Every structure is written in structure tokens, then in C-alpha cells.
PDB file with one MODEL, atoms N, CA, C and O in Angstrom:
MODEL        1
ATOM      1  N   TYR A   1      11.159   0.578 -11.237  1.00  0.00           N
ATOM      2  CA  TYR A   1      12.032   0.883 -12.620  1.00  0.00           C
ATOM      3  C   TYR A   1      11.772   2.464 -13.093  1.00  0.00           C
ATOM      4  O   TYR A   1      10.655   2.811 -13.477  1.00  0.00           O
ATOM      5  N   SER A   2      12.451   3.025 -13.058  1.00  0.00           N
ATOM      6  CA  SER A   2      11.875   4.812 -13.741  1.00  0.00           C
ATOM      7  C   SER A   2      13.769   4.453 -14.525  1.00  0.00           C
ATOM      8  O   SER A   2      14.847   4.522 -13.933  1.00  0.00           O
ATOM      9  N   GLY A   3      13.558   4.176 -15.638  1.00  0.00           N
ATOM     10  CA  GLY A   3      15.294   4.282 -16.923  1.00  0.00           C
ATOM     11  C   GLY A   3      15.658   2.627 -15.862  1.00  0.00           C
ATOM     12  O   GLY A   3      15.124   1.621 -15.395  1.00  0.00           O
ATOM     13  N   LYS A   4      16.706   3.221 -15.966  1.00  0.00           N
ATOM     14  CA  LYS A   4      17.630   1.553 -14.863  1.00  0.00           C
ATOM     15  C   LYS A   4      17.598   1.981 -13.628  1.00  0.00           C
ATOM     16  O   LYS A   4      18.208   1.311 -12.795  1.00  0.00           O
ATOM     17  N   GLU A   5      17.028   2.952 -13.286  1.00  0.00           N
ATOM     18  CA  GLU A   5      16.725   3.171 -11.806  1.00  0.00           C
ATOM     19  C   GLU A   5      15.961   2.647 -10.983  1.00  0.00           C
ATOM     20  O   GLU A   5      14.856   3.124 -11.239  1.00  0.00           O
ATOM     21  N   LYS A   6      15.844   1.764  -9.917  1.00  0.00           N
ATOM     22  CA  LYS A   6      15.147   1.614  -9.403  1.00  0.00           C
ATOM     23  C   LYS A   6      14.320   2.390  -8.260  1.00  0.00           C
ATOM     24  O   LYS A   6      15.058   2.767  -7.350  1.00  0.00           O
ATOM     25  N   ILE A   7      13.055   2.695  -8.104  1.00  0.00           N
ATOM     26  CA  ILE A   7      12.684   4.020  -7.928  1.00  0.00           C
ATOM     27  C   ILE A   7      11.738   3.488  -6.569  1.00  0.00           C
ATOM     28  O   ILE A   7      11.238   4.383  -5.887  1.00  0.00           O
ATOM     29  N   GLY A   8      11.472   1.965  -6.141  1.00  0.00           N
ATOM     30  CA  GLY A   8      10.483   1.131  -5.567  1.00  0.00           C
ATOM     31  C   GLY A   8      10.415   0.026  -5.097  1.00  0.00           C
ATOM     32  O   GLY A   8      11.206  -0.835  -5.484  1.00  0.00           O
ATOM     33  N   SER A   9       9.611  -0.210  -4.293  1.00  0.00           N
ATOM     34  CA  SER A   9       9.289  -1.608  -4.458  1.00  0.00           C
ATOM     35  C   SER A   9       7.514  -1.737  -4.336  1.00  0.00           C
ATOM     36  O   SER A   9       6.697  -0.911  -3.928  1.00  0.00           O
ATOM     37  N   THR A  10       7.305  -3.315  -4.944  1.00  0.00           N
ATOM     38  CA  THR A  10       6.387  -3.983  -4.248  1.00  0.00           C
ATOM     39  C   THR A  10       6.066  -5.176  -3.971  1.00  0.00           C
ATOM     40  O   THR A  10       6.585  -5.915  -4.808  1.00  0.00           O
ATOM     41  N   TYR A  11       5.281  -5.932  -2.977  1.00  0.00           N
ATOM     42  CA  TYR A  11       4.867  -6.876  -2.797  1.00  0.00           C
ATOM     43  C   TYR A  11       3.568  -7.247  -2.735  1.00  0.00           C
ATOM     44  O   TYR A  11       2.692  -6.528  -2.254  1.00  0.00           O
ATOM     45  N   LEU A  12       3.351  -8.533  -3.279  1.00  0.00           N
ATOM     46  CA  LEU A  12       1.990  -9.777  -2.592  1.00  0.00           C
ATOM     47  C   LEU A  12       2.653 -10.877  -1.802  1.00  0.00           C
ATOM     48  O   LEU A  12       3.617 -11.641  -1.846  1.00  0.00           O
ATOM     49  N   THR A  13       1.467 -10.496  -0.946  1.00  0.00           N
ATOM     50  CA  THR A  13       1.882 -11.945   0.359  1.00  0.00           C
ATOM     51  C   THR A  13       0.700 -13.255  -0.349  1.00  0.00           C
ATOM     52  O   THR A  13      -0.314 -13.116  -1.032  1.00  0.00           O
ATOM     53  N   LYS A  14       1.174 -14.104   0.017  1.00  0.00           N
ATOM     54  CA  LYS A  14       0.330 -15.310   0.013  1.00  0.00           C
ATOM     55  C   LYS A  14      -1.254 -14.947   1.178  1.00  0.00           C
ATOM     56  O   LYS A  14      -2.104 -15.833   1.083  1.00  0.00           O
ATOM     57  N   GLN A  15      -1.447 -14.321   1.707  1.00  0.00           N
ATOM     58  CA  GLN A  15      -2.282 -13.689   2.527  1.00  0.00           C
ATOM     59  C   GLN A  15      -2.653 -12.691   1.556  1.00  0.00           C
ATOM     60  O   GLN A  15      -2.706 -11.798   2.402  1.00  0.00           O
ATOM     61  N   ASP A  16      -3.005 -11.991   0.307  1.00  0.00           N
ATOM     62  CA  ASP A  16      -3.274 -10.993  -0.629  1.00  0.00           C
ATOM     63  C   ASP A  16      -3.111  -9.954   0.019  1.00  0.00           C
ATOM     64  O   ASP A  16      -3.913  -9.020   0.024  1.00  0.00           O
ATOM     65  N   GLU A  17      -2.107  -9.993   0.611  1.00  0.00           N
ATOM     66  CA  GLU A  17      -1.451  -8.126   1.313  1.00  0.00           C
ATOM     67  C   GLU A  17      -0.415  -7.460   0.396  1.00  0.00           C
ATOM     68  O   GLU A  17       0.694  -7.911   0.112  1.00  0.00           O
ATOM     69  N   VAL A  18      -0.932  -6.379   0.007  1.00  0.00           N
ATOM     70  CA  VAL A  18      -0.334  -5.466  -0.748  1.00  0.00           C
ATOM     71  C   VAL A  18       0.892  -4.632  -0.151  1.00  0.00           C
ATOM     72  O   VAL A  18       0.788  -4.501   1.069  1.00  0.00           O
ATOM     73  N   GLY A  19       2.037  -4.030  -0.711  1.00  0.00           N
ATOM     74  CA  GLY A  19       2.617  -3.500  -0.383  1.00  0.00           C
ATOM     75  C   GLY A  19       3.603  -2.524  -1.332  1.00  0.00           C
ATOM     76  O   GLY A  19       4.611  -2.952  -1.893  1.00  0.00           O
ATOM     77  N   ILE A  20       3.036  -0.858  -1.426  1.00  0.00           N
ATOM     78  CA  ILE A  20       3.738  -0.606  -2.329  1.00  0.00           C
ATOM     79  C   ILE A  20       4.715   0.922  -1.701  1.00  0.00           C
ATOM     80  O   ILE A  20       4.226   1.674  -0.858  1.00  0.00           O
ATOM     81  N   HIS A  21       5.998   1.123  -2.255  1.00  0.00           N
ATOM     82  CA  HIS A  21       6.381   1.924  -1.050  1.00  0.00           C
ATOM     83  C   HIS A  21       7.750   2.540  -2.480  1.00  0.00           C
ATOM     84  O   HIS A  21       8.500   1.742  -3.041  1.00  0.00           O
ATOM     85  N   PHE A  22       7.742   3.660  -2.692  1.00  0.00           N
ATOM     86  CA  PHE A  22       8.688   4.716  -3.463  1.00  0.00           C
ATOM     87  C   PHE A  22       9.803   5.235  -2.026  1.00  0.00           C
ATOM     88  O   PHE A  22       9.875   5.278  -0.798  1.00  0.00           O
ATOM     89  N   LYS A  23      10.367   5.481  -3.023  1.00  0.00           N
ATOM     90  CA  LYS A  23      11.983   6.023  -2.516  1.00  0.00           C
ATOM     91  C   LYS A  23      11.603   8.141  -3.041  1.00  0.00           C
ATOM     92  O   LYS A  23      11.269   8.828  -4.006  1.00  0.00           O
ATOM     93  N   GLU A  24      11.966   8.260  -1.619  1.00  0.00           N
ATOM     94  CA  GLU A  24      11.769   9.757  -1.556  1.00  0.00           C
ATOM     95  C   GLU A  24      13.444  10.494  -2.348  1.00  0.00           C
ATOM     96  O   GLU A  24      14.568  10.169  -1.965  1.00  0.00           O
ATOM     97  N   PRO A  25      13.139  11.526  -3.508  1.00  0.00           N
ATOM     98  CA  PRO A  25      11.587  12.230  -3.148  1.00  0.00           C
ATOM     99  C   PRO A  25      11.470  12.062  -4.126  1.00  0.00           C
ATOM    100  O   PRO A  25      11.195  13.132  -4.669  1.00  0.00           O
ATOM    101  N   LEU A  26      11.526  10.937  -5.100  1.00  0.00           N
ATOM    102  CA  LEU A  26      10.963  10.144  -6.492  1.00  0.00           C
ATOM    103  C   LEU A  26       9.103  10.108  -6.099  1.00  0.00           C
ATOM    104  O   LEU A  26       8.206   9.880  -6.910  1.00  0.00           O
ATOM    105  N   GLN A  27       8.976  10.363  -4.842  1.00  0.00           N
ATOM    106  CA  GLN A  27       7.617   9.780  -4.550  1.00  0.00           C
ATOM    107  C   GLN A  27       6.698  10.460  -5.157  1.00  0.00           C
ATOM    108  O   GLN A  27       5.817  10.126  -5.949  1.00  0.00           O
ATOM    109  N   THR A  28       7.077  11.711  -4.579  1.00  0.00           N
ATOM    110  CA  THR A  28       6.186  12.892  -5.313  1.00  0.00           C
ATOM    111  C   THR A  28       6.935  13.559  -6.678  1.00  0.00           C
ATOM    112  O   THR A  28       6.190  14.478  -7.020  1.00  0.00           O
ATOM    113  N   THR A  29       7.770  13.511  -7.350  1.00  0.00           N
ATOM    114  CA  THR A  29       8.152  13.979  -8.517  1.00  0.00           C
ATOM    115  C   THR A  29       8.396  13.263  -9.644  1.00  0.00           C
ATOM    116  O   THR A  29       9.152  13.752 -10.483  1.00  0.00           O
ATOM    117  N   LEU A  30       7.849  12.086  -9.845  1.00  0.00           N
ATOM    118  CA  LEU A  30       7.800  11.390 -10.846  1.00  0.00           C
ATOM    119  C   LEU A  30       6.573  11.925 -11.818  1.00  0.00           C
ATOM    120  O   LEU A  30       6.504  12.562 -12.869  1.00  0.00           O
ATOM    121  N   LYS A  31       5.508  11.233 -10.759  1.00  0.00           N
ATOM    122  CA  LYS A  31       4.055  12.029 -11.671  1.00  0.00           C
ATOM    123  C   LYS A  31       3.280  12.271 -10.300  1.00  0.00           C
ATOM    124  O   LYS A  31       3.786  11.792  -9.285  1.00  0.00           O
ATOM    125  N   PRO A  32       2.264  12.877 -10.217  1.00  0.00           N
ATOM    126  CA  PRO A  32       1.310  13.309  -8.949  1.00  0.00           C
ATOM    127  C   PRO A  32       1.186  11.911  -8.098  1.00  0.00           C
ATOM    128  O   PRO A  32       0.594  10.964  -8.615  1.00  0.00           O
ATOM    129  N   LYS A  33       1.688  11.809  -6.932  1.00  0.00           N
ATOM    130  CA  LYS A  33       1.521  10.638  -6.338  1.00  0.00           C
ATOM    131  C   LYS A  33       0.488   9.578  -6.321  1.00  0.00           C
ATOM    132  O   LYS A  33       0.834   8.399  -6.251  1.00  0.00           O
ATOM    133  N   SER A  34      -0.744   9.918  -6.379  1.00  0.00           N
ATOM    134  CA  SER A  34      -2.169   9.513  -6.579  1.00  0.00           C
ATOM    135  C   SER A  34      -1.956   8.408  -8.218  1.00  0.00           C
ATOM    136  O   SER A  34      -2.141   7.199  -8.353  1.00  0.00           O
ATOM    137  N   ALA A  35      -1.659   9.105  -8.895  1.00  0.00           N
ATOM    138  CA  ALA A  35      -1.259   8.456 -10.357  1.00  0.00           C
ATOM    139  C   ALA A  35      -0.549   7.607 -10.331  1.00  0.00           C
ATOM    140  O   ALA A  35      -0.770   6.533 -10.890  1.00  0.00           O
ATOM    141  N   LEU A  36       0.467   7.874  -9.682  1.00  0.00           N
ATOM    142  CA  LEU A  36       1.444   6.770  -9.545  1.00  0.00           C
ATOM    143  C   LEU A  36       1.751   5.361  -8.793  1.00  0.00           C
ATOM    144  O   LEU A  36       2.553   4.437  -8.929  1.00  0.00           O
ATOM    145  N   TYR A  37       0.518   5.750  -7.799  1.00  0.00           N
ATOM    146  CA  TYR A  37       0.366   4.559  -6.919  1.00  0.00           C
ATOM    147  C   TYR A  37      -1.173   3.732  -7.612  1.00  0.00           C
ATOM    148  O   TYR A  37      -1.741   2.725  -7.188  1.00  0.00           O
ATOM    149  N   LEU A  38      -1.452   4.431  -8.558  1.00  0.00           N
ATOM    150  CA  LEU A  38      -3.020   3.761  -8.934  1.00  0.00           C
ATOM    151  C   LEU A  38      -2.194   2.589 -10.380  1.00  0.00           C
ATOM    152  O   LEU A  38      -2.438   1.448 -10.773  1.00  0.00           O
ATOM    153  N   GLN A  39      -1.214   3.621 -10.760  1.00  0.00           N
ATOM    154  CA  GLN A  39      -1.137   2.799 -12.235  1.00  0.00           C
ATOM    155  C   GLN A  39       0.250   1.168 -11.531  1.00  0.00           C
ATOM    156  O   GLN A  39       0.399   0.153 -12.211  1.00  0.00           O
ATOM    157  N   VAL A  40       0.872   1.343 -10.398  1.00  0.00           N
ATOM    158  CA  VAL A  40       1.333   0.665  -9.623  1.00  0.00           C
ATOM    159  C   VAL A  40       0.598  -0.573  -9.287  1.00  0.00           C
ATOM    160  O   VAL A  40       0.752  -1.733  -9.671  1.00  0.00           O
ATOM    161  N   LEU A  41      -0.163  -0.077  -8.547  1.00  0.00           N
ATOM    162  CA  LEU A  41      -1.398  -1.129  -7.952  1.00  0.00           C
ATOM    163  C   LEU A  41      -2.082  -1.598  -9.253  1.00  0.00           C
ATOM    164  O   LEU A  41      -1.599  -2.660  -9.647  1.00  0.00           O
ATOM    165  N   LYS A  42      -2.989  -1.148  -9.971  1.00  0.00           N
ATOM    166  CA  LYS A  42      -3.673  -1.720 -11.367  1.00  0.00           C
ATOM    167  C   LYS A  42      -2.783  -2.517 -11.959  1.00  0.00           C
ATOM    168  O   LYS A  42      -3.383  -3.523 -12.336  1.00  0.00           O
ATOM    169  N   ILE A  43      -1.207  -2.589 -12.334  1.00  0.00           N
ATOM    170  CA  ILE A  43      -0.718  -3.176 -12.807  1.00  0.00           C
ATOM    171  C   ILE A  43      -0.687  -4.678 -11.824  1.00  0.00           C
ATOM    172  O   ILE A  43      -1.365  -5.680 -12.047  1.00  0.00           O
ATOM    173  N   LEU A  44      -0.143  -4.571 -11.206  1.00  0.00           N
ATOM    174  CA  LEU A  44       0.395  -5.626 -10.077  1.00  0.00           C
ATOM    175  C   LEU A  44      -0.842  -6.419  -9.659  1.00  0.00           C
ATOM    176  O   LEU A  44      -0.648  -7.566  -9.257  1.00  0.00           O
ATOM    177  N   MET A  45      -2.744  -5.701  -9.729  1.00  0.00           N
ATOM    178  CA  MET A  45      -3.547  -6.552  -9.817  1.00  0.00           C
ATOM    179  C   MET A  45      -3.996  -7.694 -10.835  1.00  0.00           C
ATOM    180  O   MET A  45      -4.605  -8.764 -10.814  1.00  0.00           O
ATOM    181  N   LYS A  46      -3.106  -6.541 -12.076  1.00  0.00           N
ATOM    182  CA  LYS A  46      -3.794  -7.434 -13.643  1.00  0.00           C
ATOM    183  C   LYS A  46      -2.305  -8.856 -13.472  1.00  0.00           C
ATOM    184  O   LYS A  46      -2.409 -10.059 -13.713  1.00  0.00           O
ATOM    185  N   LYS A  47      -1.551  -8.386 -13.177  1.00  0.00           N
ATOM    186  CA  LYS A  47      -0.464  -9.734 -13.439  1.00  0.00           C
ATOM    187  C   LYS A  47      -0.626 -10.905 -12.597  1.00  0.00           C
ATOM    188  O   LYS A  47      -0.596 -12.070 -12.993  1.00  0.00           O
ATOM    189  N   ASN A  48      -0.847 -10.393 -11.067  1.00  0.00           N
ATOM    190  CA  ASN A  48      -1.710 -11.119  -9.708  1.00  0.00           C
ATOM    191  C   ASN A  48      -2.901 -11.638  -9.443  1.00  0.00           C
ATOM    192  O   ASN A  48      -2.771 -12.091  -8.305  1.00  0.00           O
ATOM    193  N   PRO A  49      -4.045 -11.859  -9.823  1.00  0.00           N
ATOM    194  CA  PRO A  49      -5.351 -12.177 -10.270  1.00  0.00           C
ATOM    195  C   PRO A  49      -5.742 -12.433  -8.965  1.00  0.00           C
ATOM    196  O   PRO A  49      -5.453 -13.564  -8.576  1.00  0.00           O
ATOM    197  N   ARG A  50      -6.515 -11.462  -7.896  1.00  0.00           N
ATOM    198  CA  ARG A  50      -6.592 -12.310  -6.503  1.00  0.00           C
ATOM    199  C   ARG A  50      -8.446 -12.299  -6.724  1.00  0.00           C
ATOM    200  O   ARG A  50      -8.987 -12.095  -7.810  1.00  0.00           O
ATOM    201  N   ASN A  51      -9.201 -12.575  -5.385  1.00  0.00           N
ATOM    202  CA  ASN A  51     -10.339 -12.711  -5.155  1.00  0.00           C
ATOM    203  C   ASN A  51     -10.782 -11.445  -4.490  1.00  0.00           C
ATOM    204  O   ASN A  51     -11.842 -10.882  -4.766  1.00  0.00           O
ATOM    205  N   LYS A  52      -9.569 -10.853  -3.237  1.00  0.00           N
ATOM    206  CA  LYS A  52      -9.047  -9.837  -2.866  1.00  0.00           C
ATOM    207  C   LYS A  52      -7.842  -9.495  -2.935  1.00  0.00           C
ATOM    208  O   LYS A  52      -6.991 -10.047  -3.633  1.00  0.00           O
ATOM    209  N   TYR A  53      -7.655  -8.409  -2.101  1.00  0.00           N
ATOM    210  CA  TYR A  53      -6.447  -7.439  -1.850  1.00  0.00           C
ATOM    211  C   TYR A  53      -6.589  -6.572  -0.512  1.00  0.00           C
ATOM    212  O   TYR A  53      -7.426  -5.681  -0.365  1.00  0.00           O
ATOM    213  N   LEU A  54      -5.720  -6.935   0.366  1.00  0.00           N
ATOM    214  CA  LEU A  54      -5.403  -6.361   1.723  1.00  0.00           C
ATOM    215  C   LEU A  54      -4.601  -5.259   1.558  1.00  0.00           C
ATOM    216  O   LEU A  54      -3.887  -5.372   0.562  1.00  0.00           O
ATOM    217  N   VAL A  55      -4.428  -4.059   2.270  1.00  0.00           N
ATOM    218  CA  VAL A  55      -3.654  -3.074   2.436  1.00  0.00           C
ATOM    219  C   VAL A  55      -3.508  -2.791   3.906  1.00  0.00           C
ATOM    220  O   VAL A  55      -4.298  -2.004   4.427  1.00  0.00           O
ATOM    221  N   ASN A  56      -2.837  -3.200   4.413  1.00  0.00           N
ATOM    222  CA  ASN A  56      -2.659  -2.527   6.027  1.00  0.00           C
ATOM    223  C   ASN A  56      -1.489  -1.204   5.841  1.00  0.00           C
ATOM    224  O   ASN A  56      -0.423  -1.026   5.251  1.00  0.00           O
ATOM    225  N   ILE A  57      -2.349  -0.484   6.670  1.00  0.00           N
ATOM    226  CA  ILE A  57      -1.645   0.897   6.576  1.00  0.00           C
ATOM    227  C   ILE A  57      -1.396   2.090   8.189  1.00  0.00           C
ATOM    228  O   ILE A  57      -2.487   1.966   8.745  1.00  0.00           O
ATOM    229  N   ASN A  58      -0.895   2.666   8.709  1.00  0.00           N
ATOM    230  CA  ASN A  58      -1.067   3.744   9.798  1.00  0.00           C
ATOM    231  C   ASN A  58      -2.653   4.437   9.740  1.00  0.00           C
ATOM    232  O   ASN A  58      -2.964   5.286   8.904  1.00  0.00           O
ATOM    233  N   PRO A  59      -3.433   3.993  10.620  1.00  0.00           N
ATOM    234  CA  PRO A  59      -4.704   4.701  10.583  1.00  0.00           C
ATOM    235  C   PRO A  59      -4.470   6.587  10.620  1.00  0.00           C
ATOM    236  O   PRO A  59      -5.388   7.402  10.530  1.00  0.00           O
ATOM    237  N   ARG A  60      -3.073   6.890  10.768  1.00  0.00           N
ATOM    238  CA  ARG A  60      -3.409   8.118  10.949  1.00  0.00           C
ATOM    239  C   ARG A  60      -2.247   8.948   9.328  1.00  0.00           C
ATOM    240  O   ARG A  60      -1.641  10.020   9.317  1.00  0.00           O
ATOM    241  N   ASN A  61      -2.355   7.980   8.315  1.00  0.00           N
ATOM    242  CA  ASN A  61      -2.105   8.206   6.935  1.00  0.00           C
ATOM    243  C   ASN A  61      -3.412   8.303   6.379  1.00  0.00           C
ATOM    244  O   ASN A  61      -4.122   7.351   6.056  1.00  0.00           O
ATOM    245  N   THR A  62      -3.768   9.885   6.262  1.00  0.00           N
ATOM    246  CA  THR A  62      -5.077  10.647   5.916  1.00  0.00           C
ATOM    247  C   THR A  62      -4.548  10.204   4.507  1.00  0.00           C
ATOM    248  O   THR A  62      -5.006   9.074   4.338  1.00  0.00           O
ATOM    249  N   TRP A  63      -3.860  10.533   3.507  1.00  0.00           N
ATOM    250  CA  TRP A  63      -3.923  10.615   2.416  1.00  0.00           C
ATOM    251  C   TRP A  63      -3.945   8.975   1.995  1.00  0.00           C
ATOM    252  O   TRP A  63      -4.857   8.549   1.286  1.00  0.00           O
ATOM    253  N   MET A  64      -2.910   8.124   2.471  1.00  0.00           N
ATOM    254  CA  MET A  64      -3.174   6.829   2.158  1.00  0.00           C
ATOM    255  C   MET A  64      -4.553   5.961   2.263  1.00  0.00           C
ATOM    256  O   MET A  64      -4.923   5.063   1.507  1.00  0.00           O
ATOM    257  N   LYS A  65      -5.262   6.532   3.515  1.00  0.00           N
ATOM    258  CA  LYS A  65      -6.308   6.063   3.410  1.00  0.00           C
ATOM    259  C   LYS A  65      -7.574   6.690   2.322  1.00  0.00           C
ATOM    260  O   LYS A  65      -8.562   6.014   2.035  1.00  0.00           O
ATOM    261  N   ASN A  66      -7.377   7.851   1.883  1.00  0.00           N
ATOM    262  CA  ASN A  66      -8.070   9.059   0.616  1.00  0.00           C
ATOM    263  C   ASN A  66      -7.919   8.014   0.085  1.00  0.00           C
ATOM    264  O   ASN A  66      -8.649   7.024   0.101  1.00  0.00           O
ATOM    265  N   PHE A  67      -6.836   8.209  -0.476  1.00  0.00           N
ATOM    266  CA  PHE A  67      -6.223   7.246  -1.784  1.00  0.00           C
ATOM    267  C   PHE A  67      -6.604   5.888  -1.805  1.00  0.00           C
ATOM    268  O   PHE A  67      -6.920   5.452  -2.912  1.00  0.00           O
ATOM    269  N   LEU A  68      -6.654   5.055  -0.770  1.00  0.00           N
ATOM    270  CA  LEU A  68      -7.368   3.810  -0.973  1.00  0.00           C
ATOM    271  C   LEU A  68      -8.883   3.344  -0.976  1.00  0.00           C
ATOM    272  O   LEU A  68      -9.441   2.302  -1.319  1.00  0.00           O
ATOM    273  N   LYS A  69      -9.401   4.793  -0.346  1.00  0.00           N
ATOM    274  CA  LYS A  69     -11.092   4.736  -0.038  1.00  0.00           C
ATOM    275  C   LYS A  69     -11.238   4.942  -2.026  1.00  0.00           C
ATOM    276  O   LYS A  69     -11.733   4.073  -2.744  1.00  0.00           O
ATOM    277  N   ASN A  70     -10.721   6.162  -2.494  1.00  0.00           N
ATOM    278  CA  ASN A  70     -11.002   6.586  -3.636  1.00  0.00           C
ATOM    279  C   ASN A  70     -10.422   5.148  -4.777  1.00  0.00           C
ATOM    280  O   ASN A  70     -11.271   4.854  -5.619  1.00  0.00           O
ATOM    281  N   ALA A  71      -9.724   4.702  -4.806  1.00  0.00           N
ATOM    282  CA  ALA A  71      -9.402   3.313  -5.497  1.00  0.00           C
ATOM    283  C   ALA A  71     -10.309   2.281  -5.412  1.00  0.00           C
ATOM    284  O   ALA A  71      -9.991   1.199  -5.905  1.00  0.00           O
ATOM    285  N   GLY A  72     -11.495   2.427  -4.819  1.00  0.00           N
ATOM    286  CA  GLY A  72     -12.339   1.305  -4.370  1.00  0.00           C
ATOM    287  C   GLY A  72     -12.291  -0.014  -3.068  1.00  0.00           C
ATOM    288  O   GLY A  72     -12.916  -1.057  -2.878  1.00  0.00           O
ATOM    289  N   PHE A  73     -11.265   0.672  -2.414  1.00  0.00           N
ATOM    290  CA  PHE A  73     -11.110  -0.012  -1.019  1.00  0.00           C
ATOM    291  C   PHE A  73     -11.881  -0.030  -0.095  1.00  0.00           C
ATOM    292  O   PHE A  73     -12.594   0.969  -0.004  1.00  0.00           O
ATOM    293  N   GLU A  74     -12.006  -0.763   0.604  1.00  0.00           N
ATOM    294  CA  GLU A  74     -13.567  -0.755   1.860  1.00  0.00           C
ATOM    295  C   GLU A  74     -12.150  -0.764   3.199  1.00  0.00           C
ATOM    296  O   GLU A  74     -10.991  -1.169   3.098  1.00  0.00           O
ATOM    297  N   LEU A  75     -12.888  -0.135   4.382  1.00  0.00           N
ATOM    298  CA  LEU A  75     -12.655  -0.502   5.605  1.00  0.00           C
ATOM    299  C   LEU A  75     -12.730  -1.121   6.417  1.00  0.00           C
ATOM    300  O   LEU A  75     -13.507  -0.803   7.317  1.00  0.00           O
ATOM    301  N   ILE A  76     -11.724  -2.687   6.541  1.00  0.00           N
ATOM    302  CA  ILE A  76     -12.499  -3.393   7.138  1.00  0.00           C
ATOM    303  C   ILE A  76     -11.896  -3.831   8.438  1.00  0.00           C
ATOM    304  O   ILE A  76     -12.169  -4.926   8.929  1.00  0.00           O
ATOM    305  N   GLN A  77     -10.933  -2.829   9.090  1.00  0.00           N
ATOM    306  CA  GLN A  77     -10.354  -3.727  10.310  1.00  0.00           C
ATOM    307  C   GLN A  77      -9.388  -2.402  10.911  1.00  0.00           C
ATOM    308  O   GLN A  77      -8.731  -1.559  10.301  1.00  0.00           O
ATOM    309  N   HIS A  78      -9.608  -2.613  12.325  1.00  0.00           N
ATOM    310  CA  HIS A  78      -8.735  -1.179  13.094  1.00  0.00           C
ATOM    311  C   HIS A  78      -7.958  -2.621  13.887  1.00  0.00           C
ATOM    312  O   HIS A  78      -8.557  -3.451  14.571  1.00  0.00           O
ATOM    313  N   THR A  79      -6.547  -2.616  13.578  1.00  0.00           N
ATOM    314  CA  THR A  79      -6.193  -3.411  14.679  1.00  0.00           C
ATOM    315  C   THR A  79      -5.181  -2.848  15.815  1.00  0.00           C
ATOM    316  O   THR A  79      -4.376  -1.926  15.688  1.00  0.00           O
ATOM    317  N   TYR A  80      -5.435  -3.648  16.961  1.00  0.00           N
ATOM    318  CA  TYR A  80      -4.610  -3.089  18.098  1.00  0.00           C
ATOM    319  C   TYR A  80      -4.034  -3.739  18.633  1.00  0.00           C
ATOM    320  O   TYR A  80      -4.629  -4.816  18.634  1.00  0.00           O
ATOM    321  N   GLU A  81      -2.565  -3.853  19.509  1.00  0.00           N
ATOM    322  CA  GLU A  81      -2.495  -4.800  20.217  1.00  0.00           C
ATOM    323  C   GLU A  81      -1.809  -4.189  21.556  1.00  0.00           C
ATOM    324  O   GLU A  81      -1.591  -2.987  21.704  1.00  0.00           O
ATOM    325  N   ILE A  82      -1.475  -5.284  22.593  1.00  0.00           N
ATOM    326  CA  ILE A  82      -0.804  -4.865  23.833  1.00  0.00           C
ATOM    327  C   ILE A  82       0.401  -5.306  23.792  1.00  0.00           C
ATOM    328  O   ILE A  82       0.382  -6.492  23.461  1.00  0.00           O
ATOM    329  N   PRO A  83       1.640  -4.848  24.004  1.00  0.00           N
ATOM    330  CA  PRO A  83       2.820  -5.362  24.311  1.00  0.00           C
ATOM    331  C   PRO A  83       2.917  -6.309  25.350  1.00  0.00           C
ATOM    332  O   PRO A  83       2.221  -5.929  26.292  1.00  0.00           O
ATOM    333  N   LYS A  84       3.452  -7.323  25.572  1.00  0.00           N
ATOM    334  CA  LYS A  84       3.928  -8.061  26.409  1.00  0.00           C
ATOM    335  C   LYS A  84       4.285  -7.667  27.387  1.00  0.00           C
ATOM    336  O   LYS A  84       3.904  -8.364  28.328  1.00  0.00           O
ATOM    337  N   LYS A  85       5.209  -6.350  27.809  1.00  0.00           N
ATOM    338  CA  LYS A  85       5.795  -6.152  28.629  1.00  0.00           C
ATOM    339  C   LYS A  85       4.577  -5.417  29.732  1.00  0.00           C
ATOM    340  O   LYS A  85       5.059  -5.077  30.813  1.00  0.00           O
ATOM    341  N   ILE A  86       2.902  -5.120  29.531  1.00  0.00           N
ATOM    342  CA  ILE A  86       2.323  -4.267  29.729  1.00  0.00           C
ATOM    343  C   ILE A  86       1.178  -5.300  30.417  1.00  0.00           C
ATOM    344  O   ILE A  86       0.365  -5.708  29.588  1.00  0.00           O
ATOM    345  N   SER A  87       1.000  -5.734  31.637  1.00  0.00           N
ATOM    346  CA  SER A  87      -0.259  -6.547  32.351  1.00  0.00           C
ATOM    347  C   SER A  87      -1.863  -5.908  32.722  1.00  0.00           C
ATOM    348  O   SER A  87      -1.837  -4.929  33.468  1.00  0.00           O
ATOM    349  N   ILE A  88      -3.178  -6.356  32.286  1.00  0.00           N
ATOM    350  CA  ILE A  88      -3.862  -5.772  32.442  1.00  0.00           C
ATOM    351  C   ILE A  88      -4.303  -5.807  33.865  1.00  0.00           C
ATOM    352  O   ILE A  88      -5.219  -5.078  34.246  1.00  0.00           O
TER     353      ILE A  88
ENDMDL
END
């Protein structure tokens, strides 16, 4: 929240998966984007201690890849899926 206005959402699953989303254009106007994400991530981790945290992102999302790397996250996998309609 920013005041009384909901500006985004976060979640933490039982599988330790983190999700953070901010509404546009607030995503870039409240603070520098990385500072906003880092602040939310720190609050979420402090309030919900875990042995690990996982973040799933689109591999083409260069900004998020760089942010997570700078925040101390390590790349552990790329996941591929084949739709049922395609046969090999």
C-alpha cells in the first residue's frame, strides 16, 4: 500500500516461491524500481523466514535477472515444457 491505495501484491507459497508485482505506472514512479523490489523482498523474508526462497521469472526478463543476481539469488534451472498437442 501507498497510503490507502493498493499498489501491488506479493505472495509466498508453501514451496518457498516468491511473487512480487506492482501496478503500472506505480512500478517506476514511487521509488527507483530496484529499491522498491528490494524493500518488499526484505520485508517478506523478515516476516516469513525460510531456508530458501525461489523466484520464477521469464528468462528474457533481463532486468529481473540482474536484480535477483544483485540481491544474492543464484540461477538454479531453466524449465522447458512440451505441450500435449505436439508429438515427438
